Amino acid sequence: MLSIKNLHAEIDGKPILKGLDLEIKAGEVHAIMGPNGAGKSTLSYVLSGRDGYTVTEGQVLLNGQDVLSMKPEERAAAGVFLAFQYPVEIPGVTNMNFLKTALNSIRKARGESELDAMQMLKLLRAKAKLLGMSEEMLKRAVNVGFSGGEKKRNDILQMAVLEPKLCVLDETDSGLDIDALKVVAEGVNTLRAADRSMLVITHYQRLLDYIKPDYVHVLAYGRIQRSGGPELALELEAKGYAAFAPEAA
Amino acid sequence: MTLAALIERSRVQKESWRYTPLEKLLATPISAPDTAVQPLVGEAGHPVIAFRNGRYYAATSRLEKLPVGMFQVEGDNACRITVGGRHCLVTTPVELHFAYDNTAQAEPVQLYIELGESSSLTLIEHHAGSATAPHVVEMNVTLSAQAKLRHSKLMHQQAVAVHLTRTQVSVASGAHYHHFALLKDARLTRHEVDVRLQGLNAQCSLSGVMLLAGHEHGDATWRVTHEAPQGTSNQLFKTILTESARGVFQGKVIVAPDAQKTDSQQLSRALLLSDQAEMNAKPELQIDADDVSCSHGSTVGDLDDNALFYLRSRGLSDAAARRLLLRAFADEVVENLHAGEGHEVAAALLEEWFHENV
Amino acid sequence: MNALTKERASAIAEQSYKYGFVTDIESEVAPAGLSEDTIRFISAKKEEPSWLLEWRLKAFHHWQKMAEPDWAMVKYPPIDYQAASYYAAPKQKNKPKSLDEVDPELLRTYEKLGIPLREQEVLAGVTPRIAVDAVFDSVSVATTYKKTLEDAGIIFCPISEAVKTHPELVQRYLGSVVPVTDNYFAALNSAVFTDGSFVYIPKGVRCPMELSTYFRINAENTGQFERTLIIADDAAYVSYLEGCTAPKRDENQLHAAVVELVAHDDAQIKYSTVQNWYPGDKDGKGGIYNFVTKRGACRGKRSKISWTQVETGSAITWKYPSCVLQGDDSVGEFYSVAITNNYQQADTGTKMIHIGKNTRSTIIAKGISAGRAQSTYRGLVRMLRTAKGARNRTQCDSLLIGDQCGAHTVPYIESRQPSARVEHEATTSKVSEDQLFYCQQRGLNAEEAMALIVNGFCKEVLAELPMEFAVEAQKLVGISLEGSVG
């Protein structure tokens, strides 16, 4: 599904990722853990195509397609979904309208027919119900006046509607209390599927109690320093990141 | 600037003077007041630079505590305050006393205030007097990089005064100009402040309270021009009007094309306490850079009926409730003054005015 | 803007103004120039009564003594008022009595513009039911649904016709809201106005359909000077929509209109404008100079006048639809979206004059500047001593797209009544890279993202438009900003 080879990326000329490799197969959930400044958010922005992050070397393929040459919206159409660490507020634009516009744009890019208002309403209601969200939330402006938890749930709703191939969850746990975290994790788990891969980026192990990964990677100093099963996360929790400096790896 | 020059300026800059037709307002005859004015006494320990009818007045000045060379008299009506050198911190507030009586023609005052790099100064202006003739005070303030000036102005004079002042400030990189004004008791006030933020990260905060009664006309016209990136400006102005007073607040923010990342806020509020009073507000934004956060708000109205009722239901008289709410209204601005830079004096002047007029 | 959006911008097709075609039709055009003779010529063409000619001449003499206003934040070379023609009309043998007699070329023009002139099509449900007065250059060429409206006692006709058929109404109200001496452009309009719409809604009548006037400038080197007068008698209601377009031409053309509204006791007038005059090309060449005086008088108790405008066209817009709130408890509203792109300049806003007790006004103005455009909100809220308990709330928001444009806010707040409350708020911001990126990450392209965000920004105003036009207006917002991302 996702193949990252020797990825080097920099911000303002400062190298952040220095030769990152990662392979994710369809249906797998991978977790990337790492200390602050390891390049976790850089990875999520490089994958989704944010401006200002320059790739100097390496390649990223999604089902064989070169992701790095695509615009952000093309990546979205190709199936890349980034759940933002801090979802953005867009005053005056309702969730309903936003999702409708987004989904139809993606369907169009994929050569599928656009959904009309009735079909869309039906779909959104079904998805909201699936995630246990109120319909009232659909009528509100995107993330405006939402609590931290509501914003994250709103992102998960978008994920459910847009049905991406690769979900990148960037520090989804930040700013959430344990109850909100459970609700959001439940949403993510509902959306796990055989043809959908997930990349969970987090600083803390606690998120992985609720979203169980198949593989765990330690990202530090711009590279994957170690990979392993879920037990690696527990080891990290016990030893701290210091043990994963390049010399120690 | 002479009065004649100022009148000429008001003729040319029509828009800036639209609510304060200077010539017409000066034409109103006025008689001298019957009571004498309390002489200004500086706070113990503060150096004092005194002016009488627009001329430097050594008799009531106290220069001994000023650093050598900081103050210079240049010609008849021009004076210079220089805080030179790097990191020169004048820790004691310096008071400027302006007194006017009817014994001599008021001369226009020209003051130059220059702060060197990373230096700082606190300046407190007091205006008092019983003069009926107009007086003009012009100040030119230059703040070098990282300099900091806290500048407050308090008016004590009789309501017969015609008080015309203009302060022009240029603020270099990282420097901060802080201004507070308590405007009251003048039959005509024009308080002009023109700040240019010329260096990266330059800051200014302007705040003021204007109290107007009788047939007084008060005009605060402020302009802040952001000429360099990442500047910050804050303006807060409150006006309370009773009887037949007329108030004007014009606050303009200009953001030049290069002044990206400007952050500018302005709030002006006015309370009309009489149906003969009049308030004119013109908050203005002129923005030529896109990556900015600029806003202004302006309200004109009366005291909140619900709040008044609430206080009265707790036992306050109508007048006491009003005074309390008015005080809270003004305090939000006066809070910008630190202790020792006129805060106590300002509080006392407010209390006195509320007692007389509410 | 950054490299990524720039790159995308280059891929965006250049802005196209789809109404820029010219209708090939034989016209009768008055020789260029403005003098008493021009006015006599227009008056004679219109077969006007002598009082109206006198009224025009009075306006003209006053205009000659006036100076063009220079306080607005707009720049343009001096206008040569002698170079333009003040009358142009398609040649018709006789005045058409029905649509069948209207020149087919004209009908095709309106068809191309998407304006329904044929009632049967409308009834078939193709387009919403709207009565239209179509003004082509200096004359009204067709008015639909006259019969249906007449049955309800409503007068909806060209003003030139109303002068003949209802002289007492015209004489009573014309110039009563905007006097001939009001301002330079209003005086000019009073002297040379050619056509426009007249609406009278009698007591207690709720107009059964939207009324609409569609203005089209076609001829070269002519100005358009229309005059609209709408009167809603006691407890009457009318919703009126104005649209306008012009061909692409390299020279600037002048449009100086006057609109007067009068609302009596309990009457309501809702006036909506979608202004899409040719804005000039991307280098600022050509485009309409739009100098318009619009004012409504809420004369009656509990009357209400609501202005909604979507201003996307014109090289220069100078326009302040206002309300004079005379009647106690009367209501004035102003909802505005002004979009300027490339070299467009707009200085627009409103005046709310509160005279009566408990009068209320709301102002919501959204200005969007892109390219090298300059957009100014200029507004006055005045509470007179008599306006006890009056309220005003104003919200002005400016949005900047790119670092070459300007957005300005110039409000005047004047209050003489303590129990009156005025609240004004203004903000200036840009479309954030975060918002754009967020939308793009969800699959929208840069242009769609911009259109979506700007439509969200304008939402409160667009919601005030009659539903049929809200959709059009939303599209127009997107089209007006084409080429602005980058």
PDB file of N, CA and C in Angstrom, chain C residues 345-417:
ATOM      1  N   GLN C 345     -11.794  49.080  -8.177  1.00  0.00           N
ATOM      2  CA  GLN C 345     -11.834  49.893  -6.968  1.00  0.00           C
ATOM      3  C   GLN C 345     -13.288  50.033  -6.527  1.00  0.00           C
ATOM      4  N   ALA C 346     -13.531  49.813  -5.257  1.00  0.00           N
ATOM      5  CA  ALA C 346     -14.893  49.969  -4.750  1.00  0.00           C
ATOM      6  C   ALA C 346     -14.870  50.806  -3.483  1.00  0.00           C
ATOM      7  N   ASP C 347     -15.684  51.824  -3.435  1.00  0.00           N
ATOM      8  CA  ASP C 347     -15.880  52.608  -2.218  1.00  0.00           C
ATOM      9  C   ASP C 347     -17.380  52.541  -1.980  1.00  0.00           C
ATOM     10  N   THR C 348     -17.780  51.669  -1.074  1.00  0.00           N
ATOM     11  CA  THR C 348     -19.213  51.428  -0.919  1.00  0.00           C
ATOM     12  C   THR C 348     -19.555  51.196   0.543  1.00  0.00           C
ATOM     13  N   GLY C 349     -20.782  51.460   0.883  1.00  0.00           N
ATOM     14  CA  GLY C 349     -21.236  51.323   2.258  1.00  0.00           C
ATOM     15  C   GLY C 349     -22.651  51.837   2.368  1.00  0.00           C
ATOM     16  N   THR C 350     -22.985  52.428   3.479  1.00  0.00           N
ATOM     17  CA  THR C 350     -24.371  52.825   3.678  1.00  0.00           C
ATOM     18  C   THR C 350     -24.465  53.998   4.639  1.00  0.00           C
ATOM     19  N   LYS C 351     -25.645  54.576   4.694  1.00  0.00           N
ATOM     20  CA  LYS C 351     -25.939  55.566   5.724  1.00  0.00           C
ATOM     21  C   LYS C 351     -27.227  55.141   6.410  1.00  0.00           C
ATOM     22  N   MET C 352     -27.220  55.128   7.717  1.00  0.00           N
ATOM     23  CA  MET C 352     -28.436  54.849   8.467  1.00  0.00           C
ATOM     24  C   MET C 352     -28.723  56.090   9.304  1.00  0.00           C
ATOM     25  N   ILE C 353     -29.775  56.789   8.939  1.00  0.00           N
ATOM     26  CA  ILE C 353     -30.122  58.010   9.658  1.00  0.00           C
ATOM     27  C   ILE C 353     -31.331  57.697  10.540  1.00  0.00           C
ATOM     28  N   HIS C 354     -31.112  57.662  11.838  1.00  0.00           N
ATOM     29  CA  HIS C 354     -32.191  57.323  12.773  1.00  0.00           C
ATOM     30  C   HIS C 354     -32.861  58.606  13.258  1.00  0.00           C
ATOM     31  N   ILE C 355     -34.137  58.724  12.926  1.00  0.00           N
ATOM     32  CA  ILE C 355     -34.896  59.904  13.344  1.00  0.00           C
ATOM     33  C   ILE C 355     -35.993  59.497  14.326  1.00  0.00           C
ATOM     34  N   GLY C 356     -36.734  58.449  13.978  1.00  0.00           N
ATOM     35  CA  GLY C 356     -37.875  58.021  14.792  1.00  0.00           C
ATOM     36  C   GLY C 356     -37.462  57.236  16.024  1.00  0.00           C
ATOM     37  N   LYS C 357     -38.423  57.091  16.926  1.00  0.00           N
ATOM     38  CA  LYS C 357     -38.183  56.324  18.148  1.00  0.00           C
ATOM     39  C   LYS C 357     -38.059  54.837  17.852  1.00  0.00           C
ATOM     40  N   ASN C 358     -37.216  54.178  18.635  1.00  0.00           N
ATOM     41  CA  ASN C 358     -37.050  52.722  18.527  1.00  0.00           C
ATOM     42  C   ASN C 358     -36.759  52.241  17.114  1.00  0.00           C
ATOM     43  N   THR C 359     -36.116  53.066  16.338  1.00  0.00           N
ATOM     44  CA  THR C 359     -35.730  52.622  15.004  1.00  0.00           C
ATOM     45  C   THR C 359     -34.519  51.700  15.147  1.00  0.00           C
ATOM     46  N   ARG C 360     -34.444  50.749  14.265  1.00  0.00           N
ATOM     47  CA  ARG C 360     -33.346  49.783  14.356  1.00  0.00           C
ATOM     48  C   ARG C 360     -32.646  49.629  13.012  1.00  0.00           C
ATOM     49  N   SER C 361     -31.355  49.462  13.037  1.00  0.00           N
ATOM     50  CA  SER C 361     -30.653  49.197  11.781  1.00  0.00           C
ATOM     51  C   SER C 361     -29.558  48.159  11.986  1.00  0.00           C
ATOM     52  N   THR C 362     -29.329  47.409  10.933  1.00  0.00           N
ATOM     53  CA  THR C 362     -28.280  46.386  10.936  1.00  0.00           C
ATOM     54  C   THR C 362     -27.436  46.580   9.693  1.00  0.00           C
ATOM     55  N   ILE C 363     -26.131  46.566   9.856  1.00  0.00           N
ATOM     56  CA  ILE C 363     -25.226  46.678   8.716  1.00  0.00           C
ATOM     57  C   ILE C 363     -24.260  45.504   8.767  1.00  0.00           C
ATOM     58  N   ILE C 364     -24.259  44.728   7.712  1.00  0.00           N
ATOM     59  CA  ILE C 364     -23.253  43.676   7.617  1.00  0.00           C
ATOM     60  C   ILE C 364     -22.565  43.839   6.272  1.00  0.00           C
ATOM     61  N   ALA C 365     -21.303  44.185   6.302  1.00  0.00           N
ATOM     62  CA  ALA C 365     -20.582  44.446   5.058  1.00  0.00           C
ATOM     63  C   ALA C 365     -19.351  43.565   4.984  1.00  0.00           C
ATOM     64  N   LYS C 366     -19.231  42.871   3.873  1.00  0.00           N
ATOM     65  CA  LYS C 366     -18.076  41.995   3.669  1.00  0.00           C
ATOM     66  C   LYS C 366     -17.330  42.484   2.436  1.00  0.00           C
ATOM     67  N   GLY C 367     -16.087  42.839   2.604  1.00  0.00           N
ATOM     68  CA  GLY C 367     -15.283  43.310   1.473  1.00  0.00           C
ATOM     69  C   GLY C 367     -14.171  42.322   1.191  1.00  0.00           C
ATOM     70  N   ILE C 368     -14.018  41.987  -0.073  1.00  0.00           N
ATOM     71  CA  ILE C 368     -12.951  41.059  -0.450  1.00  0.00           C
ATOM     72  C   ILE C 368     -12.088  41.740  -1.506  1.00  0.00           C
ATOM     73  N   SER C 369     -10.801  41.830  -1.260  1.00  0.00           N
ATOM     74  CA  SER C 369      -9.889  42.431  -2.232  1.00  0.00           C
ATOM     75  C   SER C 369      -8.898  41.382  -2.698  1.00  0.00           C
ATOM     76  N   ALA C 370      -8.685  41.352  -4.008  1.00  0.00           N
ATOM     77  CA  ALA C 370      -7.686  40.450  -4.573  1.00  0.00           C
ATOM     78  C   ALA C 370      -6.922  41.215  -5.648  1.00  0.00           C
ATOM     79  N   GLY C 371      -5.865  40.613  -6.158  1.00  0.00           N
ATOM     80  CA  GLY C 371      -5.102  41.259  -7.219  1.00  0.00           C
ATOM     81  C   GLY C 371      -4.542  42.581  -6.754  1.00  0.00           C
ATOM     82  N   ARG C 372      -4.813  43.652  -7.518  1.00  0.00           N
ATOM     83  CA  ARG C 372      -4.338  44.974  -7.130  1.00  0.00           C
ATOM     84  C   ARG C 372      -5.507  45.877  -6.778  1.00  0.00           C
ATOM     85  N   ALA C 373      -6.572  45.272  -6.334  1.00  0.00           N
ATOM     86  CA  ALA C 373      -7.810  46.014  -6.103  1.00  0.00           C
ATOM     87  C   ALA C 373      -7.794  46.764  -4.776  1.00  0.00           C
ATOM     88  N   GLN C 374      -8.630  47.780  -4.705  1.00  0.00           N
ATOM     89  CA  GLN C 374      -8.800  48.570  -3.489  1.00  0.00           C
ATOM     90  C   GLN C 374     -10.280  48.555  -3.126  1.00  0.00           C
ATOM     91  N   SER C 375     -10.554  48.162  -1.904  1.00  0.00           N
ATOM     92  CA  SER C 375     -11.939  48.076  -1.482  1.00  0.00           C
ATOM     93  C   SER C 375     -12.124  48.858  -0.185  1.00  0.00           C
ATOM     94  N   THR C 376     -13.099  49.746  -0.170  1.00  0.00           N
ATOM     95  CA  THR C 376     -13.338  50.577   1.013  1.00  0.00           C
ATOM     96  C   THR C 376     -14.777  50.437   1.481  1.00  0.00           C
ATOM     97  N   TYR C 377     -14.955  50.225   2.773  1.00  0.00           N
ATOM     98  CA  TYR C 377     -16.293  50.348   3.349  1.00  0.00           C
ATOM     99  C   TYR C 377     -16.381  51.747   3.938  1.00  0.00           C
ATOM    100  N   ARG C 378     -17.418  52.487   3.570  1.00  0.00           N
ATOM    101  CA  ARG C 378     -17.624  53.821   4.126  1.00  0.00           C
ATOM    102  C   ARG C 378     -19.072  53.884   4.602  1.00  0.00           C
ATOM    103  N   GLY C 379     -19.247  54.124   5.879  1.00  0.00           N
ATOM    104  CA  GLY C 379     -20.619  54.083   6.380  1.00  0.00           C
ATOM    105  C   GLY C 379     -20.870  55.128   7.436  1.00  0.00           C
ATOM    106  N   LEU C 380     -22.091  55.570   7.496  1.00  0.00           N
ATOM    107  CA  LEU C 380     -22.476  56.545   8.518  1.00  0.00           C
ATOM    108  C   LEU C 380     -23.668  56.007   9.307  1.00  0.00           C
ATOM    109  N   VAL C 381     -23.551  56.063  10.619  1.00  0.00           N
ATOM    110  CA  VAL C 381     -24.705  55.776  11.468  1.00  0.00           C
ATOM    111  C   VAL C 381     -24.947  57.031  12.281  1.00  0.00           C
ATOM    112  N   ARG C 382     -26.119  57.612  12.133  1.00  0.00           N
ATOM    113  CA  ARG C 382     -26.424  58.848  12.840  1.00  0.00           C
ATOM    114  C   ARG C 382     -27.679  58.682  13.686  1.00  0.00           C
ATOM    115  N   MET C 383     -27.539  58.931  14.985  1.00  0.00           N
ATOM    116  CA  MET C 383     -28.684  58.889  15.892  1.00  0.00           C
ATOM    117  C   MET C 383     -29.064  60.329  16.211  1.00  0.00           C
ATOM    118  N   LEU C 384     -30.215  60.739  15.719  1.00  0.00           N
ATOM    119  CA  LEU C 384     -30.642  62.103  16.029  1.00  0.00           C
ATOM    120  C   LEU C 384     -31.222  62.149  17.433  1.00  0.00           C
ATOM    121  N   ARG C 385     -31.361  63.364  17.947  1.00  0.00           N
ATOM    122  CA  ARG C 385     -31.830  63.547  19.320  1.00  0.00           C
ATOM    123  C   ARG C 385     -33.209  62.902  19.537  1.00  0.00           C
ATOM    124  N   THR C 386     -33.978  62.804  18.458  1.00  0.00           N
ATOM    125  CA  THR C 386     -35.332  62.261  18.552  1.00  0.00           C
ATOM    126  C   THR C 386     -35.369  60.725  18.573  1.00  0.00           C
ATOM    127  N   ALA C 387     -34.228  60.098  18.284  1.00  0.00           N
ATOM    128  CA  ALA C 387     -34.228  58.640  18.074  1.00  0.00           C
ATOM    129  C   ALA C 387     -34.111  57.886  19.388  1.00  0.00           C
ATOM    130  N   LYS C 388     -35.083  58.077  20.247  1.00  0.00           N
ATOM    131  CA  LYS C 388     -35.046  57.393  21.552  1.00  0.00           C
ATOM    132  C   LYS C 388     -35.129  55.893  21.377  1.00  0.00           C
ATOM    133  N   GLY C 389     -34.285  55.187  22.108  1.00  0.00           N
ATOM    134  CA  GLY C 389     -34.341  53.721  22.092  1.00  0.00           C
ATOM    135  C   GLY C 389     -33.886  53.093  20.784  1.00  0.00           C
ATOM    136  N   ALA C 390     -33.246  53.879  19.935  1.00  0.00           N
ATOM    137  CA  ALA C 390     -32.815  53.331  18.641  1.00  0.00           C
ATOM    138  C   ALA C 390     -31.614  52.415  18.824  1.00  0.00           C
ATOM    139  N   ARG C 391     -31.437  51.521  17.856  1.00  0.00           N
ATOM    140  CA  ARG C 391     -30.341  50.560  17.914  1.00  0.00           C
ATOM    141  C   ARG C 391     -29.664  50.450  16.564  1.00  0.00           C
ATOM    142  N   ASN C 392     -28.362  50.320  16.592  1.00  0.00           N
ATOM    143  CA  ASN C 392     -27.644  49.960  15.369  1.00  0.00           C
ATOM    144  C   ASN C 392     -26.596  48.923  15.709  1.00  0.00           C
ATOM    145  N   ARG C 393     -26.456  47.985  14.818  1.00  0.00           N
ATOM    146  CA  ARG C 393     -25.343  47.043  14.935  1.00  0.00           C
ATOM    147  C   ARG C 393     -24.649  46.963  13.585  1.00  0.00           C
ATOM    148  N   THR C 394     -23.354  47.145  13.591  1.00  0.00           N
ATOM    149  CA  THR C 394     -22.592  47.119  12.350  1.00  0.00           C
ATOM    150  C   THR C 394     -21.463  46.112  12.459  1.00  0.00           C
ATOM    151  N   GLN C 395     -21.340  45.300  11.432  1.00  0.00           N
ATOM    152  CA  GLN C 395     -20.215  44.373  11.372  1.00  0.00           C
ATOM    153  C   GLN C 395     -19.581  44.504   9.999  1.00  0.00           C
ATOM    154  N   CYS C 396     -18.310  44.895   9.966  1.00  0.00           N
ATOM    155  CA  CYS C 396     -17.593  45.054   8.699  1.00  0.00           C
ATOM    156  C   CYS C 396     -16.407  44.129   8.700  1.00  0.00           C
ATOM    157  N   ASP C 397     -16.323  43.247   7.754  1.00  0.00           N
ATOM    158  CA  ASP C 397     -15.167  42.369   7.687  1.00  0.00           C
ATOM    159  C   ASP C 397     -14.511  42.473   6.327  1.00  0.00           C
ATOM    160  N   SER C 398     -13.209  42.583   6.343  1.00  0.00           N
ATOM    161  CA  SER C 398     -12.465  42.640   5.088  1.00  0.00           C
ATOM    162  C   SER C 398     -11.559  41.431   4.981  1.00  0.00           C
ATOM    163  N   LEU C 399     -11.469  40.949   3.773  1.00  0.00           N
ATOM    164  CA  LEU C 399     -10.626  39.789   3.506  1.00  0.00           C
ATOM    165  C   LEU C 399      -9.656  40.177   2.396  1.00  0.00           C
ATOM    166  N   LEU C 400      -8.380  39.942   2.625  1.00  0.00           N
ATOM    167  CA  LEU C 400      -7.382  40.270   1.615  1.00  0.00           C
ATOM    168  C   LEU C 400      -6.842  38.986   1.017  1.00  0.00           C
ATOM    169  N   ILE C 401      -6.728  38.978  -0.310  1.00  0.00           N
ATOM    170  CA  ILE C 401      -6.163  37.823  -0.996  1.00  0.00           C
ATOM    171  C   ILE C 401      -4.969  38.331  -1.788  1.00  0.00           C
ATOM    172  N   GLY C 402      -3.779  38.072  -1.315  1.00  0.00           N
ATOM    173  CA  GLY C 402      -2.567  38.573  -1.966  1.00  0.00           C
ATOM    174  C   GLY C 402      -2.104  39.866  -1.337  1.00  0.00           C
ATOM    175  N   ASP C 403      -0.825  40.220  -1.581  1.00  0.00           N
ATOM    176  CA  ASP C 403      -0.250  41.353  -0.860  1.00  0.00           C
ATOM    177  C   ASP C 403      -0.185  42.624  -1.703  1.00  0.00           C
ATOM    178  N   GLN C 404      -0.916  42.673  -2.817  1.00  0.00           N
ATOM    179  CA  GLN C 404      -0.895  43.866  -3.657  1.00  0.00           C
ATOM    180  C   GLN C 404      -2.174  44.689  -3.513  1.00  0.00           C
ATOM    181  N   CYS C 405      -3.122  44.199  -2.732  1.00  0.00           N
ATOM    182  CA  CYS C 405      -4.415  44.865  -2.683  1.00  0.00           C
ATOM    183  C   CYS C 405      -4.593  45.597  -1.350  1.00  0.00           C
ATOM    184  N   GLY C 406      -5.666  46.361  -1.253  1.00  0.00           N
ATOM    185  CA  GLY C 406      -5.911  47.108  -0.026  1.00  0.00           C
ATOM    186  C   GLY C 406      -7.357  46.973   0.417  1.00  0.00           C
ATOM    187  N   ALA C 407      -7.565  47.048   1.725  1.00  0.00           N
ATOM    188  CA  ALA C 407      -8.922  47.002   2.266  1.00  0.00           C
ATOM    189  C   ALA C 407      -9.034  48.054   3.349  1.00  0.00           C
ATOM    190  N   HIS C 408     -10.042  48.887   3.234  1.00  0.00           N
ATOM    191  CA  HIS C 408     -10.138  50.032   4.131  1.00  0.00           C
ATOM    192  C   HIS C 408     -11.528  50.124   4.749  1.00  0.00           C
ATOM    193  N   THR C 409     -11.568  50.642   5.953  1.00  0.00           N
ATOM    194  CA  THR C 409     -12.837  50.747   6.664  1.00  0.00           C
ATOM    195  C   THR C 409     -12.951  52.152   7.218  1.00  0.00           C
ATOM    196  N   VAL C 410     -13.984  52.875   6.818  1.00  0.00           N
ATOM    197  CA  VAL C 410     -14.140  54.259   7.252  1.00  0.00           C
ATOM    198  C   VAL C 410     -15.555  54.483   7.777  1.00  0.00           C
ATOM    199  N   PRO C 411     -15.795  54.117   9.014  1.00  0.00           N
ATOM    200  CA  PRO C 411     -17.126  54.324   9.564  1.00  0.00           C
ATOM    201  C   PRO C 411     -17.250  55.661  10.288  1.00  0.00           C
ATOM    202  N   TYR C 412     -18.402  56.267  10.198  1.00  0.00           N
ATOM    203  CA  TYR C 412     -18.692  57.489  10.944  1.00  0.00           C
ATOM    204  C   TYR C 412     -19.856  57.166  11.881  1.00  0.00           C
ATOM    205  N   ILE C 413     -19.649  57.413  13.162  1.00  0.00           N
ATOM    206  CA  ILE C 413     -20.695  57.119  14.139  1.00  0.00           C
ATOM    207  C   ILE C 413     -21.034  58.419  14.848  1.00  0.00           C
ATOM    208  N   GLU C 414     -22.283  58.849  14.752  1.00  0.00           N
ATOM    209  CA  GLU C 414     -22.670  60.122  15.353  1.00  0.00           C
ATOM    210  C   GLU C 414     -23.925  59.912  16.181  1.00  0.00           C
ATOM    211  N   SER C 415     -23.831  60.164  17.488  1.00  0.00           N
ATOM    212  CA  SER C 415     -25.012  59.937  18.317  1.00  0.00           C
ATOM    213  C   SER C 415     -25.318  61.132  19.191  1.00  0.00           C
ATOM    214  N   ARG C 416     -26.578  61.479  19.223  1.00  0.00           N
ATOM    215  CA  ARG C 416     -27.027  62.573  20.082  1.00  0.00           C
ATOM    216  C   ARG C 416     -28.129  62.109  21.019  1.00  0.00           C
ATOM    217  N   GLN C 417     -28.288  60.814  21.152  1.00  0.00           N
ATOM    218  CA  GLN C 417     -29.378  60.317  21.967  1.00  0.00           C
ATOM    219  C   GLN C 417     -28.841  59.235  22.901  1.00  0.00           C
TER     220      GLN C 417
END
